[in-house]
Short mmCIF file of C-alpha atoms in Angstrom, two decimals:
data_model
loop_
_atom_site.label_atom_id
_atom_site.label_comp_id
_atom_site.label_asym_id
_atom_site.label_seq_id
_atom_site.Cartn_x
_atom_site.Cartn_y
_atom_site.Cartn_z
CA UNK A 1 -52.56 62.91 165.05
CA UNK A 2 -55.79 61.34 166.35
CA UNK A 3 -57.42 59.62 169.32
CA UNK A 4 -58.28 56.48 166.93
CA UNK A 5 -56.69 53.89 169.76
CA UNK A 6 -58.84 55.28 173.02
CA UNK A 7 -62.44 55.13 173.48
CA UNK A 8 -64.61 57.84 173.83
CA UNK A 9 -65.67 56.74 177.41
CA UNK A 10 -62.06 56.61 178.28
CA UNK A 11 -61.67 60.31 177.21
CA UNK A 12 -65.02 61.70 178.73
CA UNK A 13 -63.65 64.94 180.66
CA UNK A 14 -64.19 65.01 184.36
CA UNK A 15 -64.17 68.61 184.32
CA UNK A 16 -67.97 70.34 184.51
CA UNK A 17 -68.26 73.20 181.84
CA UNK A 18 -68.88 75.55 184.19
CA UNK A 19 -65.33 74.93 185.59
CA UNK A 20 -62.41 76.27 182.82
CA UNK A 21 -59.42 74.83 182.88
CA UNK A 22 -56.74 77.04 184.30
CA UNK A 23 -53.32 77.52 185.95
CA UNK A 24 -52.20 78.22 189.43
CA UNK A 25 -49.27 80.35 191.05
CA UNK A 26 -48.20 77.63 193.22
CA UNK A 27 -47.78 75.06 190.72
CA UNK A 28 -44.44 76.99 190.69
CA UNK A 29 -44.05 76.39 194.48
CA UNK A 30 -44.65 72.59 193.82
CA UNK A 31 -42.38 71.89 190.88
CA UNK A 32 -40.03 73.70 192.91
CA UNK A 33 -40.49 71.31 196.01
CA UNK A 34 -40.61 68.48 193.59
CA UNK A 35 -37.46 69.40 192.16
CA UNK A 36 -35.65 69.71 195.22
CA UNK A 37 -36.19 66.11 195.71
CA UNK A 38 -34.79 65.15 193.07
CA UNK A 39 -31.97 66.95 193.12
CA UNK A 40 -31.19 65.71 196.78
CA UNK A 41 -31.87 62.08 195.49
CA UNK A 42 -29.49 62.23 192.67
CA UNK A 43 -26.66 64.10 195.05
CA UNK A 44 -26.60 61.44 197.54
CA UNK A 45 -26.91 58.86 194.75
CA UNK A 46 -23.99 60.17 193.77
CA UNK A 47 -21.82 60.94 197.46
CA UNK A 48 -19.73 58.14 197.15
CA UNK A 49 -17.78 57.46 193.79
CA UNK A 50 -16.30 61.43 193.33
CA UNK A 51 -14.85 60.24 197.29
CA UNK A 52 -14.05 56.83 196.66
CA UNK A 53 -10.42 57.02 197.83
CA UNK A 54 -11.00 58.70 200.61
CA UNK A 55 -14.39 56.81 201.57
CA UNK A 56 -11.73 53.54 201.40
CA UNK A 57 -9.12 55.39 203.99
CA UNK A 58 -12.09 56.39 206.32
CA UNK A 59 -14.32 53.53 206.71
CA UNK A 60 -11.64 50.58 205.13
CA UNK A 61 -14.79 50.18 201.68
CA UNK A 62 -13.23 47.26 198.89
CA UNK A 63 -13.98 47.70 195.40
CA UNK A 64 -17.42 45.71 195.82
CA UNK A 65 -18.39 48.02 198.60
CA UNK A 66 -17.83 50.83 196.31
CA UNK A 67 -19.20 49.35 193.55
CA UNK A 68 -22.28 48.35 195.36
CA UNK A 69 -23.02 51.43 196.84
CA UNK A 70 -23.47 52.98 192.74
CA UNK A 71 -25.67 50.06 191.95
CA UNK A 72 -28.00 50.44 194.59
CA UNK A 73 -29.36 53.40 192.66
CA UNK A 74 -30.48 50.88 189.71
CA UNK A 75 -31.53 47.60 192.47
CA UNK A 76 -33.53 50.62 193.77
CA UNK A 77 -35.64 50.87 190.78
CA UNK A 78 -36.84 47.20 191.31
CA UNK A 79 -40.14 48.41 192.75
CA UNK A 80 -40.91 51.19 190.24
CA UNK A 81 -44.30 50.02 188.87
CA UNK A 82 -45.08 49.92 193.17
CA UNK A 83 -44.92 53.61 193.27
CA UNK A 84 -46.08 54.50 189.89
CA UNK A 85 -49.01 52.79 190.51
CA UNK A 86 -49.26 54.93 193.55
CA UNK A 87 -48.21 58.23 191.58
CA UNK A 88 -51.16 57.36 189.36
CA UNK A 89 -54.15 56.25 191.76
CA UNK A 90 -53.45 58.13 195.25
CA UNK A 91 -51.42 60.82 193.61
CA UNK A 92 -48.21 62.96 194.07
CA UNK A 93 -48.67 63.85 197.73
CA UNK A 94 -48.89 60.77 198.90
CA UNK A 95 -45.83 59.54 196.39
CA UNK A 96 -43.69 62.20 197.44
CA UNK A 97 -43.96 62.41 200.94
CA UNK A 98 -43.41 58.68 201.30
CA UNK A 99 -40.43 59.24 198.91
CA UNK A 100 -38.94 61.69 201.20
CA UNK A 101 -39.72 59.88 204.46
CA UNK A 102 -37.74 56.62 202.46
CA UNK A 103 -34.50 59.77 201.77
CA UNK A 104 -35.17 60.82 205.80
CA UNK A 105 -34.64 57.58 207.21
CA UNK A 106 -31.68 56.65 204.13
CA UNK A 107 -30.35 59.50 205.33
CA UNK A 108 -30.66 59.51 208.75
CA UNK A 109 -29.70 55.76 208.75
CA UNK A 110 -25.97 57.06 207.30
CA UNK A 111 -25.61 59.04 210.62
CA UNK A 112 -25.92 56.68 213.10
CA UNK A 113 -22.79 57.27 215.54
CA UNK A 114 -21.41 53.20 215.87
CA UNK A 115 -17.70 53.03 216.35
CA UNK A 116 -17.71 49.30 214.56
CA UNK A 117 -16.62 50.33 211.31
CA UNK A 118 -18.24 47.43 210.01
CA UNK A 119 -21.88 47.96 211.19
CA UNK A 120 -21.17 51.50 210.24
CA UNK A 121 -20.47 50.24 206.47
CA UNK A 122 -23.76 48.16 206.53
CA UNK A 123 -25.89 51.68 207.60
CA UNK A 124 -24.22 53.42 205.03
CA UNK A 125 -24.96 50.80 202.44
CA UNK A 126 -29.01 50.81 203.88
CA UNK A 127 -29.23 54.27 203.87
CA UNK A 128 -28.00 54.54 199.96
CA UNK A 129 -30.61 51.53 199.32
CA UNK A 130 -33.18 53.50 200.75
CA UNK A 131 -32.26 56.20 198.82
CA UNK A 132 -32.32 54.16 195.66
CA UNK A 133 -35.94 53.52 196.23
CA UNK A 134 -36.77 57.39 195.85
CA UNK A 135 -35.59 57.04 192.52
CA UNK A 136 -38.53 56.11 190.52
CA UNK A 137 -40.46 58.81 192.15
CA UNK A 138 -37.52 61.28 191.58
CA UNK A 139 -36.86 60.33 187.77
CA UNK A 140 -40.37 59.61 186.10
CA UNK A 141 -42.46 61.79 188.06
CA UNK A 142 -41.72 65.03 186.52
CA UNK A 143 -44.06 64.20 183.39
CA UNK A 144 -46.87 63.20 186.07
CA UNK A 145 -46.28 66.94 187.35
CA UNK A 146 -46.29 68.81 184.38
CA UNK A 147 -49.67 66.96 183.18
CA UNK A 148 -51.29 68.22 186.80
CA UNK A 149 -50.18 71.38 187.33
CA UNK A 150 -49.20 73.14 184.47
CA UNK A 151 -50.92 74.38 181.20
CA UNK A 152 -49.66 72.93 177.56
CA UNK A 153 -47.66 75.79 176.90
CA UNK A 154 -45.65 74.52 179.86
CA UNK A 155 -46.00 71.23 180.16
CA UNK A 156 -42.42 70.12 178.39
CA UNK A 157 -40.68 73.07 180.29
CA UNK A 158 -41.74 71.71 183.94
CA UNK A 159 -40.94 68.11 182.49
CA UNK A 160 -37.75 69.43 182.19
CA UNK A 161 -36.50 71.29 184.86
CA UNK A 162 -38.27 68.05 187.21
CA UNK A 163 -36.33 65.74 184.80
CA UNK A 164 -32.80 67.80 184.47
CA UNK A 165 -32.34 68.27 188.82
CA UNK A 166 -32.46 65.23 189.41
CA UNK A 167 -29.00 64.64 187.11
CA UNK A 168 -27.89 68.07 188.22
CA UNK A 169 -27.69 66.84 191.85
CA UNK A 170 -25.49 63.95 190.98
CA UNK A 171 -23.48 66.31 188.67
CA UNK A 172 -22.79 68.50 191.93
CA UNK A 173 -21.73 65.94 193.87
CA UNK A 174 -18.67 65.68 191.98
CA UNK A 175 -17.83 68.98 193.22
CA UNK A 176 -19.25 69.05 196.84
CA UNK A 177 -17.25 65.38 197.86
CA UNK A 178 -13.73 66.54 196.50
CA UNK A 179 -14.05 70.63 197.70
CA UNK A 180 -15.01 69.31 201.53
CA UNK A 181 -13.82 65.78 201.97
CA UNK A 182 -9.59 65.41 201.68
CA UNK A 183 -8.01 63.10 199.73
CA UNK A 184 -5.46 60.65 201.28
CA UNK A 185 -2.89 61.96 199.15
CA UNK A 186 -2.14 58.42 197.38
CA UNK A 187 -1.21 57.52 200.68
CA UNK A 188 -1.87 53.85 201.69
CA UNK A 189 -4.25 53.27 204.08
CA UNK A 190 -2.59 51.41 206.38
CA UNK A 191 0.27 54.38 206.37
CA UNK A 192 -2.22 57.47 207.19
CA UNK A 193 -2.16 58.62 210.65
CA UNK A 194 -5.10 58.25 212.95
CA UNK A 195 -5.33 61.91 212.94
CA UNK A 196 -5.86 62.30 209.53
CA UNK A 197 -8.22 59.11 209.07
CA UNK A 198 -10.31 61.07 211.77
CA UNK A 199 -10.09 64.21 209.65
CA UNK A 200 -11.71 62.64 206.00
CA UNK A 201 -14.39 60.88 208.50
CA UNK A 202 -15.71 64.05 210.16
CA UNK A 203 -15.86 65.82 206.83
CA UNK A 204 -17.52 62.71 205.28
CA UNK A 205 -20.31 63.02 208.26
CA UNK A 206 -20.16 66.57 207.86
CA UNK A 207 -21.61 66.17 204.56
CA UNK A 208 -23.76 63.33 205.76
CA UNK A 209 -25.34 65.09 208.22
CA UNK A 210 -26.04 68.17 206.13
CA UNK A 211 -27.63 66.36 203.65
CA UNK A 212 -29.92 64.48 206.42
CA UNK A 213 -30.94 68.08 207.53
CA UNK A 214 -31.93 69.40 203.88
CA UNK A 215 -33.64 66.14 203.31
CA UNK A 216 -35.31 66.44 206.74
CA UNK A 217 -36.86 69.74 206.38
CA UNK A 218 -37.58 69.49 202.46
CA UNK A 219 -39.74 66.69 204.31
CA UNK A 220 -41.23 69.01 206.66
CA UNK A 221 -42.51 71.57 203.92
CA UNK A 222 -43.93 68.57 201.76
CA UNK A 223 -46.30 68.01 204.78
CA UNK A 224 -46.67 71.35 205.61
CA UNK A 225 -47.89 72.09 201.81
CA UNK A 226 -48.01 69.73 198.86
CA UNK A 227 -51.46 69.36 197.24
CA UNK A 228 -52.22 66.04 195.87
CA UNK A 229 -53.59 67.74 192.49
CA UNK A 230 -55.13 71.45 191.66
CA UNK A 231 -58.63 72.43 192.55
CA UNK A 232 -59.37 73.11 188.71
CA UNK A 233 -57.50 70.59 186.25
CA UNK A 234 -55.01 72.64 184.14
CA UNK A 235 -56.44 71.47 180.67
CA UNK A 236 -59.12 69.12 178.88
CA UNK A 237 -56.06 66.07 178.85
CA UNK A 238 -55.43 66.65 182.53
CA UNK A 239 -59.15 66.51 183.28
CA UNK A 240 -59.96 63.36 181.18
CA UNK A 241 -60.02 59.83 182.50
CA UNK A 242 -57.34 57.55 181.98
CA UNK A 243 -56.86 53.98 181.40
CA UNK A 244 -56.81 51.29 183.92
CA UNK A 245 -53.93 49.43 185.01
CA UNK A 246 -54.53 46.00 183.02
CA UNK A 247 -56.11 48.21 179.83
CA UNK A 248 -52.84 50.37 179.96
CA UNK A 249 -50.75 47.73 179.83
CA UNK A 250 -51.76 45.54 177.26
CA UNK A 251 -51.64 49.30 175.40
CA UNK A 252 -48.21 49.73 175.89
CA UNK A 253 -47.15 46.44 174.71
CA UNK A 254 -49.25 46.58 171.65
CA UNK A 255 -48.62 50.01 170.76
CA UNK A 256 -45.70 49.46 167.68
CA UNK A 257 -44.85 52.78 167.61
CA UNK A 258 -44.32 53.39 171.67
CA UNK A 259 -41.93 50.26 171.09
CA UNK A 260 -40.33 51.60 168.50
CA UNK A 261 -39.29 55.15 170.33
CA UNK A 262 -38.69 53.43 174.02
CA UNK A 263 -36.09 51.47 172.37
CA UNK A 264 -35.07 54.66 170.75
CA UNK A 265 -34.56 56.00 174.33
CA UNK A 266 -34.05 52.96 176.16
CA UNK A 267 -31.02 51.19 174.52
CA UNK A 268 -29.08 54.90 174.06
CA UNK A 269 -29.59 56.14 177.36
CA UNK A 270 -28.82 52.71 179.29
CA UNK A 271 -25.96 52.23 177.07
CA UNK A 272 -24.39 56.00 177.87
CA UNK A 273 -25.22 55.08 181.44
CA UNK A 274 -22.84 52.14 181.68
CA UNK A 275 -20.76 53.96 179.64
CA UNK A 276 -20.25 57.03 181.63
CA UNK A 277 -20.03 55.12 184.43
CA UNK A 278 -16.82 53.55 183.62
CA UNK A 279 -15.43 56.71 181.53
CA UNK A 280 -12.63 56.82 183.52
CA UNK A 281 -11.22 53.31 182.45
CA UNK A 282 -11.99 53.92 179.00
CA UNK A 283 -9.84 57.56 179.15
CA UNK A 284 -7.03 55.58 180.88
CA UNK A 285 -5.06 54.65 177.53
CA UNK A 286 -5.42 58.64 176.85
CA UNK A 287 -3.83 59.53 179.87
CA UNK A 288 -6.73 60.96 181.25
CA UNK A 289 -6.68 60.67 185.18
CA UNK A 290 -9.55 60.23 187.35
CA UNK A 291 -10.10 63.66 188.54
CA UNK A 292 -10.53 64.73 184.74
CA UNK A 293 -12.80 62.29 184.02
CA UNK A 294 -14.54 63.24 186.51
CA UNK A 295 -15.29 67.26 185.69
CA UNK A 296 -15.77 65.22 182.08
CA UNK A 297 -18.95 63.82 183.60
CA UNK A 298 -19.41 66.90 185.03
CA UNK A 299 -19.64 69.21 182.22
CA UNK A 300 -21.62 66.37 180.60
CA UNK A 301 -24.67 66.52 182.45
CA UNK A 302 -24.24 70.33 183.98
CA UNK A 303 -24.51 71.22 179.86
CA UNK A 304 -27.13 68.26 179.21
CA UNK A 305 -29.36 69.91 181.92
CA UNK A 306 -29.27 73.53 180.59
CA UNK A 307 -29.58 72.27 176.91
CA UNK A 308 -32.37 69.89 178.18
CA UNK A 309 -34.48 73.29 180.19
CA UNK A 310 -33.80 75.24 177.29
CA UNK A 311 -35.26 72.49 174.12
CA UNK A 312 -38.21 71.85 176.40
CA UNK A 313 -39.14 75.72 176.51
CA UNK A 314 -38.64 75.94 172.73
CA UNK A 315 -40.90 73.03 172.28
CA UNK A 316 -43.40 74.75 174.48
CA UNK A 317 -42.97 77.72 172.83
CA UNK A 318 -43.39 75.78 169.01
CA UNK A 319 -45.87 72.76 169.89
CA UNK A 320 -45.59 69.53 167.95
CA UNK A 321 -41.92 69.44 166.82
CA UNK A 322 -41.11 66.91 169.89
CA UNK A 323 -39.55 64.28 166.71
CA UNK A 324 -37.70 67.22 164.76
CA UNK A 325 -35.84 68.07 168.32
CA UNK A 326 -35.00 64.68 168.90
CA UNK A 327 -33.97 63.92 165.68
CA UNK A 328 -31.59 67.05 165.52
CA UNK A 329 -30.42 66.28 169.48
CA UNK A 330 -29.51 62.70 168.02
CA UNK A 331 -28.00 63.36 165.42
CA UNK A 332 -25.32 65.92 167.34
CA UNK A 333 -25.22 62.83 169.75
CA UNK A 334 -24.26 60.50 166.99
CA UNK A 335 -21.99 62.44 165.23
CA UNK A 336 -20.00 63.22 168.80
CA UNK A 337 -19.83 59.38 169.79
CA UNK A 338 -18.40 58.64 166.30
CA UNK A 339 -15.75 61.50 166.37
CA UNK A 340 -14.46 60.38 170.26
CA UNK A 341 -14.48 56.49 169.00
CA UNK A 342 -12.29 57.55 165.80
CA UNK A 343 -10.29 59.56 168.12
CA UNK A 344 -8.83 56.52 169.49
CA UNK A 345 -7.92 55.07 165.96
CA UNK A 346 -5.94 58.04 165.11
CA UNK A 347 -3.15 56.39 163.82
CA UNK A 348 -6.06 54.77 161.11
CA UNK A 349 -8.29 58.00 160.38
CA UNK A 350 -5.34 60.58 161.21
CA UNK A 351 -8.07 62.67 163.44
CA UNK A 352 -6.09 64.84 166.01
CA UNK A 353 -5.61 63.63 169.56
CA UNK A 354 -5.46 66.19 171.44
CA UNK A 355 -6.84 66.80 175.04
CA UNK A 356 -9.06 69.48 173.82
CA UNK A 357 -10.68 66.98 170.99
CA UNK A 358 -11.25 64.52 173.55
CA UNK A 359 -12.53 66.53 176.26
CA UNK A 360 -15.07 68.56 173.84
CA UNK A 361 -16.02 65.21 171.79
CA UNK A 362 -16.92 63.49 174.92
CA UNK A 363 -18.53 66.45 176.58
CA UNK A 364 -20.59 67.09 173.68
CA UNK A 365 -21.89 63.13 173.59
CA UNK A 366 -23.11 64.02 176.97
CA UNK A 367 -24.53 66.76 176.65
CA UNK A 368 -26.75 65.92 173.56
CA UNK A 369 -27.81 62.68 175.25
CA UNK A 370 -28.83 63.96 178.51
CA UNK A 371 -30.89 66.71 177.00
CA UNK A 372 -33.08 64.64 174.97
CA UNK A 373 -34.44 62.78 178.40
CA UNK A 374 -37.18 65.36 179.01
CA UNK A 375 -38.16 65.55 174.96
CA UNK A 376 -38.30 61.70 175.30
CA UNK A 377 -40.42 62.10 178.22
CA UNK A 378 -43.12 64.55 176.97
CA UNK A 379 -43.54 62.30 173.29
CA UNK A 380 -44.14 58.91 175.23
CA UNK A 381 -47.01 61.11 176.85
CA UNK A 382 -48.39 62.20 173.55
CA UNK A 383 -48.09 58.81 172.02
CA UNK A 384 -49.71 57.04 174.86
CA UNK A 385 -52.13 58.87 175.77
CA UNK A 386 -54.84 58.30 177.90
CA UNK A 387 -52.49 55.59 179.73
CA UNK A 388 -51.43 56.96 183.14
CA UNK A 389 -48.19 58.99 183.18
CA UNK A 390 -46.55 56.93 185.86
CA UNK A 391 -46.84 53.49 184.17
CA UNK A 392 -45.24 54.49 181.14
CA UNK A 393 -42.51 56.50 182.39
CA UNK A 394 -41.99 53.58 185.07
CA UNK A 395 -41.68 50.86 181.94
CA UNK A 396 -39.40 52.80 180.01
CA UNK A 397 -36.59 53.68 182.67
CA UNK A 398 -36.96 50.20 183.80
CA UNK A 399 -36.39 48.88 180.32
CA UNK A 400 -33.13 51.67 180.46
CA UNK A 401 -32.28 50.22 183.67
CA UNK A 402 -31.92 46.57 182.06
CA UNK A 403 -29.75 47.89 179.03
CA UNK A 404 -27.37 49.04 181.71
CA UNK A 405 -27.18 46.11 183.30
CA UNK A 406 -26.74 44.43 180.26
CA UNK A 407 -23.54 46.32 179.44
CA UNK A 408 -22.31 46.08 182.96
CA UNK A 409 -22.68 42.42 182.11
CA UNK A 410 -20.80 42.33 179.00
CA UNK A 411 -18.01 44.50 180.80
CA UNK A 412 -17.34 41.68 183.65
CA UNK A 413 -15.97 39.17 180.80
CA UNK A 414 -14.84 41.94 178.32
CA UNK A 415 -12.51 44.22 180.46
CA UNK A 416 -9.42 43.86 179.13
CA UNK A 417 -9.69 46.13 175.98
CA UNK A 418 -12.73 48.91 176.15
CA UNK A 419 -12.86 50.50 172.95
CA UNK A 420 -16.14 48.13 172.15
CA UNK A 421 -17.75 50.22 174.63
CA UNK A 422 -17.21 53.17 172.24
CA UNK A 423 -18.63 51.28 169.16
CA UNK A 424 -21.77 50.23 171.42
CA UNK A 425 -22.72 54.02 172.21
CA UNK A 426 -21.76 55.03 168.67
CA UNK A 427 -24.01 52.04 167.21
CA UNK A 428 -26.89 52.35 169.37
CA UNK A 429 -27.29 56.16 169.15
CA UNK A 430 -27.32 55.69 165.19
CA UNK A 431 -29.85 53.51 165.65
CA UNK A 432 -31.70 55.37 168.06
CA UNK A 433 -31.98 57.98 164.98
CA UNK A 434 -33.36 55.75 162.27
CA UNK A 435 -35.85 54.33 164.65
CA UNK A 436 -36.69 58.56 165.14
CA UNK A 437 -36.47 58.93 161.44
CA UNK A 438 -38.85 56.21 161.08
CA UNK A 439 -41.19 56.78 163.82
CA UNK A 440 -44.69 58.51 162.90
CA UNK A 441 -45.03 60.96 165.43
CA UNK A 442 -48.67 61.75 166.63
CA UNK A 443 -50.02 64.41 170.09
CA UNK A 444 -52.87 62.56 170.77
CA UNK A 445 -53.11 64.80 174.53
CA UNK A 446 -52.36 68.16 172.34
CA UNK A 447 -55.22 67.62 170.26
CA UNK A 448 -57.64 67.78 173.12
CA UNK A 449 -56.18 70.48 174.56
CA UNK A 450 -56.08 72.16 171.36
CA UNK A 451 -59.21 70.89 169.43
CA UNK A 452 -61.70 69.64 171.48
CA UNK A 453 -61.22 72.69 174.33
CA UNK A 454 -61.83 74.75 171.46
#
């Protein structure tokens, strides 16, 4: 623990000492707001693969449209040091209402009435791009949030719940798509009846349009009331200065331990998010239809988020055990991915195959995962600390966002056989725990808070 890497200049308080730090009501009103967003973003992230089929009879998408319409979520992370910059020097009102105007006119864009079904397909495909560039804000501003608003007793809770809606809205769409829109009933497309086409595409722009109107007047109270910052500074960290852009760079990249733990998070999570992504493939052998897969992914994150609200109010609740929790999350996570991989060599290591094994193995890989995102979150702020919240967070989902790629890669030329897939989540959440085991954790923001207030 210690502030031996930042200058004292650089930590010179900008709060007077006449002012105390303290907490506000409404920093519940704006997490809540904040939250909101996210969980929109991630739920129309997510509209189109829990509908694919019937998205295909409606509006005649090909595999690349479908596949296209996933990946604009990651192409929409492209500009992610754009708005962290802006997070960091205009602050979160002006980040999250032009987030939400980007989701308003995504949104809207989806809804435009055109009978050509192919201009229709290129609005739908701009809309979800648009959408994709709310991501950064929606994803790695919770920690940005926390730092502003909320006290350190609360910090890694409101991390959390910002962090955890924004996967629980793309966990819900797997439920909202499937329990409105109809299925084609394996029917080919060119057999359906026109009635029936007509039926999946006014429930698809039933949906479509709802989620424009939620997205439109979650807008409309952002601009009615979202404060840029508090009038009083929660605590001595939030009130300190911070590093510039250039300084907090060449930080990051010289820092050995924040490189050690973003590859900790980075290679894990962007491997599980390839992964999951193609989980239905890889349960095909099993006999595992789509539909289970599915409510597999599902219960994945649903658990992931609760697990992931609940570790960040224990480590709230017991400050500075941020590596123990992450260490004991991965190895849970490690030991899960190694009992679904032997699962499919039962006829080597004689484990049982059963659907119950399966389902609770692979569950239980994402749930462990998905909790640790927020933990993650609130160490790379206590390593890193005084650079900016938004620059950090921004280069480590980025360098997730290139590990998924990277698999998605791989998969193109390797997609015969899948079981290396299994071995690559197993292998790289081991070593995602030896780098923990190895890393020296220090709470360079908790000791002002705690020390120095004092």
């Amino acid at each position: 623990m210690g502030l031996d890497w930042s200058r004292p200049e650089e930590r010179r308080p900008l709060l007077a000492a006449s002012r105390a730090p303290r907490v506000f009501g409404r920093r519940w009103l704006v997490l809540l707001l904040f939250s909101l967003l996210g969980f929109m973003q991630g739920l129309v992230w997510n509209n189109w693969g829990p509908i694919q089929n019937s998205a295909r009879s409606a509006y005649g998408f090909s595999d690349l449209d479908i596949t296209l319409l996933v990946l604009w979520g990651p192409i929409g992370f492209l500009p992610c040091f754009l708005f962290m910059w802006l997070m960091d020097t205009r602050g979160l009102r002006v980040t999250v209402l032009l987030t939400l105007l980007l989701m308003v006119l995504g949104a809207g864009l989806r809804c435009v009435p055109v009978s050509d079904l192919g201009l229709r397909r290129i609005l739908i495909h701009g809309g979800q791009l648009l959408n994709g560039f709310a991501g950064p804000t929606a994803m790695n501003g919770g920690p940005f949030l926390s730092s502003t608003w909320f006290s350190p007793d609360e910090r890694a809770t409101a991390t959390a719940v910002a962090a955890m809606l924004n996967y629980f809205g793309a966990a819900c769409a797997f439920l909202i798509g499937p329990l409105i829109v109809p299925a084609p009933n394996n029917t080919s497309s060119s057999l359906l009846t026109q009635e029936h086409v007509e039926s999946i595409q006014d429930r698809i722009e039933a949906v479509m349009y709802t989620e424009f109107g939620i997205i439109t007047v979650l807008f409309a109270a952002v601009l009615a009331y979202f404060p840029a910052r508090p009038p009083v500074p929660p605590s001595v960290a939030a009130a300190s200065r911070r590093l510039s852009y250039r300084s907090s760079i060449g930080r990051l990249l010289s820092n050995a331990r924040f490189l050690m733990i973003v590859l900790a998070y980075a290679i894990p999570l962007g491997f599980y998010a390839g992964w999951s992504g193609v989980l239905d493939l890889i349960l095909t052998p099993m006999h595992v239809n789509q539909v289970d897969a599915g409510w597999i992914g599902f219960w994945s994150i649903v658990g992931g988020c609760f697990l992931g609200i609940a570790v960040g109010r224990f480590a709230d609740s017991v400050r500075g055990v941020l590596k123990p929790i992450l260490v004991l999350l991965f190895s849970a996570a490690t030991l899960s991915a190694t009992w679904f991989t032997l699962t499919f060599l039962s006829n080597v290591t004689h484990l049982p195959l059963t659907t119950a094994t399966l389902y609770t193995s692979c569950i239980l890989i994402g749930v462990f995962l998905n909790s640790t995102v927020p933990i993650f979150f609130e160490m790379f702020m206590e390593t890193v600390y005084p650079v900016p919240e938004g620059i950090t967070c921004g280069f480590v989902t980025f360098l997730s966002n290139i590990f998924t790629g990277l698999l998605l890669v791989f998969l193109t030329f390797y997609h015969k056989e899948l079981s290396w897939l299994n071995w690559c989540l197993t292998g790289s959440s081991f070593l995602s725990l030896l780098l923990l085991v190895c890393f020296r954790e220090s709470y360079d923001r908790l000791y002002l808070d705690v020390f120095i207030s004092v």
